[in-house]
Amino acid sequence: DTGVSQNPRHKITKRGQNVTFRCDPISEHNRLYWYRQTLGQGPEFLTYFQNEAQLEKSRLLSDRFSAERPKGSFSTLEIQRTEQGDSAMYLCASSLAFGNRVADTQYFGPGTRLTVL
Amino acid sequence: AQTVTQSQPEMSVQEAETVTLSCTYDTSESDYYLFWYKQPPSRQMILVIRQEAYKQQNATENRFSVNFQKAAKSFSLKISDSQLGDAAMYFCAYRPRALNTDKLIFGTGTRLQVFP
């Protein structure tokens, strides 16, 4: 295991379609994060999980977005009824947290670039 | 709300020279982390250096060092002996130390070009 992996790397879809992305974190990491990065901007936080529990969600995560991490390992991010404004790079990161300690460094994956036509 | 500002959209440096990238942030918290991440073209983001706000000593990682001015809320990155491989987008990021949140807040980035 050499790092965080994301699939697919690129996704082109038509407006109104649903898309799902997958993230596989570094194997021993218990925290997993999703960020969105639009052109010319820094990444913006969407949500994060500790094991299977979703602990924090951004206001950016509208009702059309849902993230899951059912077994505390990989995670999926689904966007329903995609809009052109959803076009962005979706980044996943993972880290290791011990008990109540603040989690260690977040390690990022290569991202999934979504283009909505 | 916490914000991070990078006022230099682009910077350039000649190989072997030194360059400093600026970052300021706004927060009412007293304890937090600050990071510099590097994002090469079409490649994933990697951590360059991190600083814990309660530590007065500036962090250093090989050719990379920071100038952390807590009162001024400033966190600049100095790259010494620049190399062609340093060319990338550099993002400054803030993270609160609070236990009920765990998100990075990024600036808009600085694109660094390195000329031979």
XYZ file of N, CA and C in Angstrom:
699
model
N 0.856 -1.196 0.000
C 0.000 0.000 0.000
C 0.884 1.235 0.000
N 0.788 2.031 -1.072
C 1.721 3.137 -1.196
C 1.073 4.486 -0.974
N -0.221 4.539 -0.786
C -0.852 5.826 -0.577
C -2.348 5.754 -0.798
N -2.967 6.946 -0.793
C -4.403 7.051 -1.027
C -4.674 6.895 -2.520
N -5.631 6.064 -2.859
C -5.988 5.893 -4.276
C -7.435 6.312 -4.502
N -7.685 6.819 -5.701
C -9.029 7.275 -6.063
C -9.376 6.775 -7.461
N -10.633 6.385 -7.605
C -11.119 5.924 -8.906
C -12.539 6.424 -9.145
N -12.849 6.781 -10.391
C -11.904 6.896 -11.518
C -11.057 8.149 -11.390
N -10.085 8.307 -12.230
C -9.274 9.530 -12.211
C -9.977 10.656 -12.951
N -10.755 10.282 -13.949
C -11.493 11.268 -14.723
C -12.907 10.736 -14.959
N -13.875 11.670 -14.921
C -15.252 11.284 -15.197
C -15.922 12.425 -15.952
N -16.470 12.085 -17.111
C -17.245 13.049 -17.881
C -18.687 12.560 -17.884
N -19.602 13.436 -17.561
C -21.000 13.034 -17.479
C -21.880 14.159 -18.007
N -23.108 13.815 -18.290
C -24.067 14.819 -18.750
C -24.856 15.338 -17.550
N -25.239 16.568 -17.647
C -26.040 17.193 -16.594
C -27.256 16.334 -16.283
N -27.506 16.146 -15.002
C -28.659 15.370 -14.585
C -28.354 13.919 -14.249
N -27.174 13.458 -14.651
C -26.784 12.081 -14.350
C -26.209 11.990 -12.938
N -26.217 10.764 -12.410
C -25.594 10.504 -11.115
C -24.184 9.967 -11.321
N -23.283 10.328 -10.436
C -21.915 9.806 -10.500
C -21.481 9.363 -9.106
N -20.583 8.384 -9.092
C -20.040 7.897 -7.820
C -18.538 7.755 -7.932
N -17.846 8.258 -6.918
C -16.396 8.157 -6.859
C -15.998 7.288 -5.676
N -14.838 6.643 -5.811
C -14.363 5.795 -4.734
C -13.007 6.282 -4.240
N -12.792 6.132 -2.950
C -11.498 6.462 -2.340
C -11.063 5.311 -1.447
N -9.821 4.877 -1.633
C -9.221 3.877 -0.751
C -8.111 4.553 0.042
N -8.264 4.644 1.352
C -7.250 5.356 2.157
C -6.023 4.489 2.388
N -5.012 5.070 2.986
C -3.864 4.304 3.470
C -4.402 3.302 4.493
N -3.950 2.061 4.416
C -4.650 0.949 5.067
C -4.846 1.122 6.575
N -3.899 1.665 7.294
C -4.064 1.756 8.747
C -4.735 3.044 9.202
N -5.098 3.913 8.262
C -5.696 5.201 8.621
C -7.176 5.057 8.945
N -7.586 5.675 10.059
C -8.983 5.565 10.463
C -9.810 6.792 10.078
N -9.158 7.854 9.650
C -9.918 9.039 9.214
C -9.800 9.208 7.711
N -10.934 9.615 7.124
C -10.980 9.810 5.673
C -11.754 11.092 5.391
N -11.218 11.893 4.477
C -11.759 13.233 4.200
C -12.059 13.368 2.712
N -13.069 14.173 2.408
C -13.361 14.565 1.030
C -13.264 16.086 0.921
N -12.591 16.524 -0.158
C -12.474 17.939 -0.476
C -12.854 18.133 -1.937
N -13.245 19.354 -2.278
C -13.504 19.718 -3.665
C -12.592 20.887 -4.037
N -12.006 20.798 -5.226
C -11.110 21.857 -5.692
C -11.537 22.306 -7.072
N -11.952 23.565 -7.184
C -12.288 24.121 -8.489
C -11.078 24.857 -9.037
N -11.126 25.140 -10.332
C -9.976 25.710 -11.034
C -9.545 27.033 -10.398
N -8.272 27.121 -10.065
C -7.736 28.359 -9.529
C -8.005 28.581 -8.053
N -8.550 27.565 -7.399
C -8.864 27.687 -5.980
C -8.154 26.608 -5.177
N -8.086 26.830 -3.871
C -7.603 25.771 -2.997
C -8.713 24.782 -2.696
N -8.366 23.620 -2.215
C -9.386 22.629 -1.853
C -10.322 23.162 -0.774
N -11.601 22.751 -0.886
C -12.600 23.110 0.132
C -13.112 21.835 0.776
N -13.182 21.858 2.094
C -13.604 20.694 2.855
C -15.068 20.373 2.585
N -15.344 19.069 2.412
C -16.728 18.613 2.265
C -17.204 17.838 3.477
N -16.434 16.794 3.859
C -16.859 15.940 4.958
C -15.704 15.068 5.408
N -15.827 14.483 6.624
C -14.846 13.491 7.019
C -15.473 12.405 7.887
N -14.821 11.265 7.887
C -15.239 10.086 8.635
C -14.144 9.670 9.602
N -14.573 9.159 10.741
C -13.681 8.386 11.577
C -14.265 6.983 11.604
N -13.483 6.053 11.098
C -14.004 4.704 10.848
C -15.252 4.831 9.984
N -16.397 4.298 10.397
C -17.582 4.383 9.540
C -18.467 5.585 9.882
N -18.138 6.303 10.921
C -18.978 7.415 11.373
C -18.613 8.714 10.645
N -19.629 9.360 10.085
C -19.438 10.660 9.438
C -19.528 11.731 10.518
N -18.409 12.368 10.828
C -18.341 13.252 11.988
C -18.567 14.720 11.674
N -18.334 15.130 10.451
C -18.481 16.543 10.120
C -18.846 16.689 8.653
N -19.776 17.598 8.381
C -20.193 17.877 7.012
C -20.192 19.370 6.787
N -19.697 19.782 5.635
C -19.702 21.191 5.276
C -21.062 21.592 4.708
N -21.342 22.885 4.784
C -22.565 23.390 4.140
C -22.492 23.219 2.624
N -21.264 23.027 2.100
C -21.115 22.800 0.656
C -21.730 21.481 0.234
N -21.883 20.562 1.187
C -22.393 19.232 0.875
C -23.910 19.303 0.825
N -24.419 19.647 -0.377
C -25.861 19.811 -0.521
C -26.559 18.447 -0.472
N -27.891 18.489 -0.552
C -28.680 17.258 -0.487
C -28.368 16.310 -1.639
N -27.789 16.837 -2.704
C -27.490 15.975 -3.853
C -26.205 15.157 -3.628
N -25.474 15.519 -2.603
C -24.209 14.840 -2.315
C -24.410 13.889 -1.133
N -23.854 12.691 -1.272
C -23.857 11.786 -0.127
C -22.550 11.011 -0.109
N -22.006 10.854 1.070
C -20.764 10.120 1.247
C -20.994 9.006 2.248
N -20.327 7.901 1.982
C -20.445 6.745 2.874
C -19.086 6.110 3.095
N -18.971 5.442 4.208
C -17.775 4.637 4.491
C -18.263 3.441 5.298
N -18.956 2.529 4.655
C -19.738 1.506 5.353
C -18.940 0.574 6.266
N -17.748 0.222 5.897
C -16.984 -0.719 6.717
C -15.752 -0.074 7.316
N -15.713 1.237 7.260
C -14.575 1.924 7.842
C -13.308 1.807 7.041
N -13.421 1.344 5.794
C -12.215 1.260 4.954
C -12.363 2.238 3.791
N -12.804 1.768 2.614
C -12.964 2.675 1.478
C -14.204 3.547 1.676
N -14.269 4.621 0.901
C -15.414 5.524 0.957
C -15.907 5.807 -0.458
N -17.191 6.111 -0.573
C -17.756 6.556 -1.845
C -18.403 7.914 -1.664
N -18.296 8.709 -2.715
C -18.962 10.014 -2.766
C -19.868 9.987 -3.987
N -21.169 10.155 -3.756
C -22.127 10.152 -4.855
C -22.702 11.544 -5.038
N -22.807 11.948 -6.291
C -23.484 13.197 -6.627
C -24.694 12.846 -7.495
N -25.850 13.213 -7.035
C -27.066 12.945 -7.808
C -27.435 14.179 -8.622
N -28.058 13.927 -9.762
C -28.561 15.009 -10.630
C -27.483 16.073 -10.808
N -26.367 15.668 -11.385
C -25.223 16.569 -11.499
C -25.577 17.856 -12.236
N -24.900 18.921 -11.832
C -25.044 20.238 -12.452
C -23.671 20.673 -12.954
N -23.650 21.625 -13.874
C -22.379 22.082 -14.440
C -21.478 22.650 -13.343
N -22.072 23.235 -12.329
C -21.299 23.784 -11.218
C -20.621 22.729 -10.366
N -20.943 21.464 -10.577
C -20.285 20.387 -9.836
C -18.936 20.024 -10.449
N -18.648 20.542 -11.634
C -17.374 20.262 -12.290
C -16.237 20.746 -11.409
N -15.346 19.837 -11.058
C -14.269 20.141 -10.119
C -13.390 18.914 -9.991
N -12.314 19.073 -9.232
C -11.493 17.941 -8.804
C -11.971 17.552 -7.413
N -12.260 16.278 -7.221
C -12.685 15.795 -5.908
C -11.526 15.022 -5.293
N -11.041 15.538 -4.176
C -9.866 14.995 -3.519
C -10.252 14.220 -2.276
N -9.570 13.137 -2.059
C -9.740 12.340 -0.853
C -8.421 12.384 -0.082
N -8.517 12.356 1.225
C -7.330 12.318 2.071
C -7.591 11.378 3.231
N -6.523 10.895 3.854
C -6.695 10.058 5.039
C -5.645 10.415 6.077
N -5.947 10.058 7.318
C -5.009 10.307 8.418
C -5.271 9.314 9.525
N -4.381 9.339 10.511
C -4.498 8.429 11.639
C -4.731 9.244 12.898
N -5.825 8.956 13.596
C -6.138 9.636 14.852
C -6.130 8.621 15.972
N -5.564 8.997 17.112
C -5.536 8.125 18.278
C -6.491 8.671 19.329
N -7.538 7.959 19.631
C -8.457 8.359 20.684
C -8.946 9.774 20.482
N -8.730 10.627 21.479
C -9.181 12.007 21.400
C -8.105 12.942 20.883
N -6.974 12.390 20.505
C -5.904 13.253 19.992
C -6.278 13.808 18.636
N -5.834 15.017 18.356
C -6.025 15.583 17.029
C -5.279 14.718 16.020
N -5.913 14.469 14.907
C -5.351 13.555 13.916
C -4.040 14.086 13.343
N -3.250 13.164 12.902
C -1.966 13.470 12.297
C -2.180 14.080 10.905
N -1.124 14.236 10.190
C -1.128 14.842 8.859
C -2.103 14.144 7.926
N -2.772 14.931 7.107
C -3.653 14.385 6.086
C -2.853 14.116 4.816
N -2.999 12.888 4.299
C -2.318 12.475 3.074
C -3.353 12.405 1.957
N -3.038 13.052 0.859
C -4.013 13.198 -0.219
C -3.834 12.171 -1.326
N -4.950 11.842 -1.968
C -4.940 11.037 -3.170
C -4.800 11.914 -4.403
N -4.757 11.300 -5.599
C -4.563 12.055 -6.837
C -5.803 12.797 -7.319
N -6.961 12.466 -6.759
C -8.184 13.170 -7.121
C -8.933 12.519 -8.275
N -10.220 12.850 -8.343
C -11.073 12.491 -9.485
C -11.551 13.790 -10.111
N -11.227 13.965 -11.392
C -11.668 15.184 -12.071
C -13.016 14.930 -12.720
N -14.010 15.688 -12.308
C -15.372 15.555 -12.844
C -15.663 16.702 -13.790
N -16.131 16.353 -14.979
C -16.603 17.340 -15.945
C -18.064 17.059 -16.238
N -18.906 18.040 -15.999
C -20.336 17.907 -16.261
C -20.676 18.743 -17.491
N -21.156 18.060 -18.527
C -21.466 18.753 -19.795
C -22.898 19.270 -19.829
N -15.215 33.292 11.201
C -14.751 32.125 10.457
C -13.276 32.291 10.116
N -12.594 31.148 10.116
C -11.166 31.203 9.789
C -10.976 31.333 8.281
N -9.999 32.132 7.895
C -9.669 32.299 6.478
C -8.164 32.266 6.305
N -7.741 31.888 5.101
C -6.325 31.855 4.740
C -6.158 32.636 3.453
N -5.193 33.524 3.422
C -4.983 34.389 2.262
C -3.571 34.216 1.726
N -3.475 33.927 0.450
C -2.193 33.904 -0.248
C -2.274 34.986 -1.318
N -1.527 36.037 -1.130
C -1.673 37.231 -1.979
C -0.843 37.187 -3.243
N -0.027 36.154 -3.414
C 0.832 36.041 -4.595
C 0.309 34.909 -5.484
N -0.427 35.218 -6.534
C -0.925 34.139 -7.395
C 0.215 33.386 -8.089
N 1.275 34.114 -8.428
C 2.406 33.493 -9.121
C 3.716 34.071 -8.609
N 4.704 33.201 -8.540
C 6.056 33.633 -8.190
C 7.019 32.874 -9.101
N 8.194 33.449 -9.311
C 9.204 32.742 -10.077
C 10.550 32.912 -9.392
N 11.414 31.941 -9.634
C 12.745 31.959 -9.023
C 13.705 31.240 -9.955
N 14.949 31.639 -9.891
C 15.956 30.964 -10.695
C 16.511 29.796 -9.877
N 16.864 28.760 -10.580
C 17.446 27.589 -9.943
C 18.597 28.013 -9.034
N 18.634 27.377 -7.838
C 19.664 27.609 -6.817
C 19.431 28.874 -5.990
N 18.462 29.692 -6.397
C 18.169 30.897 -5.615
C 17.131 30.580 -4.537
N 16.823 31.616 -3.751
C 15.872 31.489 -2.644
C 14.612 32.274 -2.947
N 13.470 31.709 -2.577
C 12.190 32.384 -2.803
C 11.339 32.237 -1.541
N 10.529 33.249 -1.284
C 9.635 33.226 -0.121
C 8.190 33.402 -0.568
N 7.344 32.497 -0.145
C 5.916 32.551 -0.446
C 5.166 33.026 0.800
N 4.223 33.939 0.601
C 3.534 34.564 1.730
C 2.186 33.907 2.029
N 1.808 33.956 3.282
C 0.507 33.440 3.715
C 0.095 34.190 4.972
N -1.110 34.665 5.000
C -1.675 35.217 6.236
C -2.977 34.503 6.518
N -3.389 34.518 7.759
C -4.602 33.807 8.142
C -5.333 34.611 9.199
N -6.570 34.281 9.363
C -7.384 34.977 10.357
C -8.082 33.940 11.216
N -7.918 34.039 12.506
C -8.571 33.133 13.436
C -8.645 33.784 14.800
N -9.607 33.372 15.578
C -9.707 33.820 16.966
C -9.177 32.753 17.918
N -8.788 31.612 17.358
C -8.261 30.523 18.185
C -6.814 30.825 18.560
N -6.375 30.211 19.651
C -4.988 30.394 20.074
C -4.138 29.165 19.777
N -4.805 28.043 19.516
C -4.071 26.806 19.277
C -4.535 26.191 17.971
N -3.596 25.947 17.081
C -3.940 25.452 15.744
C -2.672 24.947 15.067
N -2.865 24.391 13.884
C -1.747 23.945 13.057
C -1.744 24.758 11.762
N -0.571 24.912 11.207
C -0.419 25.526 9.892
C 0.417 24.601 9.019
N 0.084 24.564 7.737
C 0.748 23.645 6.815
C 1.064 24.369 5.504
N 2.081 23.872 4.848
C 2.304 24.167 3.438
C 2.248 22.841 2.690
N 1.390 22.817 1.661
C 1.274 21.664 0.778
C 1.743 22.070 -0.613
N 2.313 21.101 -1.317
C 2.787 21.296 -2.691
C 1.941 20.418 -3.609
N 1.468 20.996 -4.721
C 0.678 20.239 -5.694
C 1.327 20.393 -7.063
N 2.172 19.423 -7.470
C 2.791 19.491 -8.806
C 1.724 19.327 -9.875
N 1.990 19.749 -11.092
C 1.002 19.623 -12.166
C 0.548 18.182 -12.344
N -0.750 17.974 -12.314
C -1.354 16.651 -12.529
C -0.874 15.599 -11.549
N -0.414 16.035 -10.403
C 0.017 15.070 -9.392
C -0.609 15.421 -8.055
N -0.537 14.478 -7.147
C -1.260 14.699 -5.904
C -0.531 15.623 -4.958
N -1.311 16.175 -4.033
C -0.826 17.120 -3.063
C 0.018 16.408 -2.009
N 1.162 16.978 -1.702
C 2.012 16.395 -0.675
C 2.371 17.454 0.361
N 2.543 17.010 1.585
C 2.898 17.917 2.671
C 4.347 18.347 2.545
N 4.574 19.655 2.671
C 5.933 20.190 2.648
C 6.440 20.392 4.065
N 5.610 21.046 4.883
C 6.061 21.398 6.224
C 4.849 21.738 7.075
N 4.950 21.529 8.393
C 3.859 21.863 9.299
C 4.408 22.594 10.527
N 3.547 23.407 11.112
C 3.925 24.204 12.273
C 2.790 24.141 13.292
N 3.139 23.883 14.532
C 2.135 23.930 15.599
C 2.197 25.302 16.252
N 1.054 25.921 16.439
C 1.019 27.316 16.863
C 1.635 27.545 18.230
N 1.627 26.530 19.097
C 2.164 26.740 20.438
C 3.697 26.679 20.456
N 4.274 26.240 19.349
C 5.739 26.174 19.277
C 6.275 27.486 18.716
N 7.177 28.111 19.431
C 7.741 29.375 18.970
C 8.792 29.159 17.895
N 9.441 27.999 17.944
C 10.513 27.745 16.984
C 9.935 27.477 15.606
N 10.523 28.099 14.592
C 10.074 27.908 13.215
C 10.462 26.515 12.720
N 9.508 25.860 12.029
C 9.775 24.526 11.503
C 10.726 24.593 10.310
N 11.510 23.545 10.167
C 12.460 23.425 9.052
C 12.450 21.991 8.554
N 12.441 21.850 7.228
C 12.550 20.531 6.596
C 13.507 20.668 5.421
N 14.750 20.321 5.655
C 15.767 20.393 4.601
C 15.820 21.808 4.021
N 15.481 21.960 2.714
C 15.593 23.278 2.081
C 14.391 24.189 2.363
N 13.411 23.655 3.060
C 12.170 24.390 3.311
C 12.129 24.851 4.765
N 11.798 26.098 4.964
C 11.654 26.612 6.320
C 10.512 27.626 6.331
N 9.977 27.866 7.523
C 8.880 28.821 7.636
C 9.292 29.965 8.557
N 8.605 31.086 8.357
C 8.702 32.219 9.266
C 7.308 32.408 9.844
N 7.115 31.925 11.078
C 5.814 31.941 11.725
C 5.758 33.121 12.683
N 4.886 34.055 12.394
C 4.698 35.243 13.231
C 3.266 35.192 13.767
N 3.109 34.648 14.971
C 1.761 34.391 15.491
C 0.972 35.677 15.700
N 1.597 36.691 16.251
C 0.868 37.936 16.515
C 0.397 38.587 15.221
N 1.203 38.487 14.196
C 0.852 39.064 12.897
C 0.007 38.116 12.068
N -0.182 36.883 12.544
C -0.924 35.846 11.807
C -0.353 35.691 10.406
N 0.944 35.464 10.387
C 1.668 35.331 9.131
C 2.464 34.030 9.159
N 2.538 33.372 8.017
C 3.172 32.042 7.944
C 3.789 31.903 6.556
N 4.992 32.403 6.367
C 5.610 32.377 5.036
C 6.510 31.156 4.903
N 6.676 30.728 3.665
C 7.513 29.564 3.334
C 8.726 30.031 2.559
N 9.905 29.646 3.026
C 11.135 29.961 2.316
C 11.702 28.681 1.721
N 11.976 28.755 0.416
C 12.600 27.630 -0.276
C 14.006 28.072 -0.657
N 14.982 27.385 -0.114
C 16.386 27.701 -0.402
C 16.916 26.774 -1.483
N 17.924 27.254 -2.219
C 18.554 26.426 -3.254
C 17.485 25.780 -4.145
N 16.643 26.606 -4.732
C 15.498 26.121 -5.507
C 15.934 25.151 -6.603
N 15.091 24.136 -6.796
C 15.350 23.132 -7.818
C 14.180 23.099 -8.801
N 14.455 22.590 -10.016
C 13.406 22.537 -11.032
C 12.187 21.755 -10.523
N 12.428 20.753 -9.707
C 11.344 19.939 -9.172
C 10.485 20.646 -8.145
N 10.890 21.843 -7.749
C 10.065 22.616 -6.802
C 8.913 23.323 -7.509
N 8.932 23.346 -8.822
C 7.860 24.005 -9.570
C 6.535 23.304 -9.302
N 5.552 24.066 -8.814
C 4.271 23.487 -8.404
C 3.370 24.602 -7.900
N 2.119 24.231 -7.595
C 1.240 25.094 -6.801
C 1.540 24.829 -5.339
N 1.638 25.891 -4.570
C 1.851 25.761 -3.131
C 0.632 26.334 -2.403
N 0.104 25.517 -1.510
C -1.070 25.926 -0.741
C -0.720 26.024 0.735
N -1.120 27.115 1.326
C -1.034 27.298 2.762
C -2.356 26.814 3.352
N -2.306 26.141 4.485
C -3.528 25.606 5.084
C -3.486 25.761 6.599
N -4.681 25.938 7.152
C -4.870 26.118 8.592
C -5.758 25.002 9.101
N -5.456 24.531 10.294
C -6.340 23.541 10.904
C -6.455 23.835 12.387
N -7.694 23.992 12.868
C -7.862 24.216 14.307
C -7.468 22.977 15.086
N -7.060 23.167 16.327
C -6.654 22.055 17.164
C -7.843 21.460 17.925
N -8.999 22.064 17.789
C -10.188 21.600 18.511
C -10.504 20.152 18.167
N -11.065 19.430 19.139
C -11.346 18.017 18.950
C -12.632 17.771 18.168
N -13.498 18.806 18.052
C -14.792 18.582 17.406
C -14.783 18.935 15.928
N -13.598 19.167 15.380
C -13.508 19.449 13.954
C -12.153 18.958 13.465
N -12.083 18.618 12.209
C -10.806 18.141 11.662
C -10.765 18.440 10.176
N -10.776 19.703 9.831
C -10.732 20.065 8.431
C -9.582 21.028 8.198
N -9.046 20.958 6.968
C -8.039 21.914 6.536
C -8.734 23.059 5.805
N -8.315 24.273 6.101
C -8.801 25.454 5.390
C -7.640 25.977 4.569
N -7.828 25.975 3.247
C -6.741 26.299 2.334
C -6.847 27.726 1.816
N -5.686 28.277 1.446
C -5.647 29.503 0.666
C -5.839 29.170 -0.810
N -5.761 30.196 -1.651
C -5.999 30.000 -3.083
C -4.766 29.534 -3.835
N -3.640 29.499 -3.170
C -2.446 28.938 -3.779
C -1.541 29.958 -4.449
N -0.275 29.586 -4.560
C 0.731 30.354 -5.289
C 1.410 29.418 -6.272
N 1.398 29.800 -7.541
C 2.080 28.976 -8.546
C 3.540 29.393 -8.601
N 4.439 28.463 -8.336
C 5.873 28.743 -8.360
C 6.488 28.188 -9.638
N 7.147 29.056 -10.367
C 7.918 28.643 -11.534
C 9.394 28.715 -11.186
N 10.146 27.714 -11.643
C 11.583 27.683 -11.403
C 12.281 27.673 -12.757
N 13.141 28.658 -12.973
C 13.848 28.791 -14.248
C 15.281 28.304 -14.109
N 15.758 27.575 -15.146
C 17.161 27.081 -15.096
C 18.150 28.215 -15.263
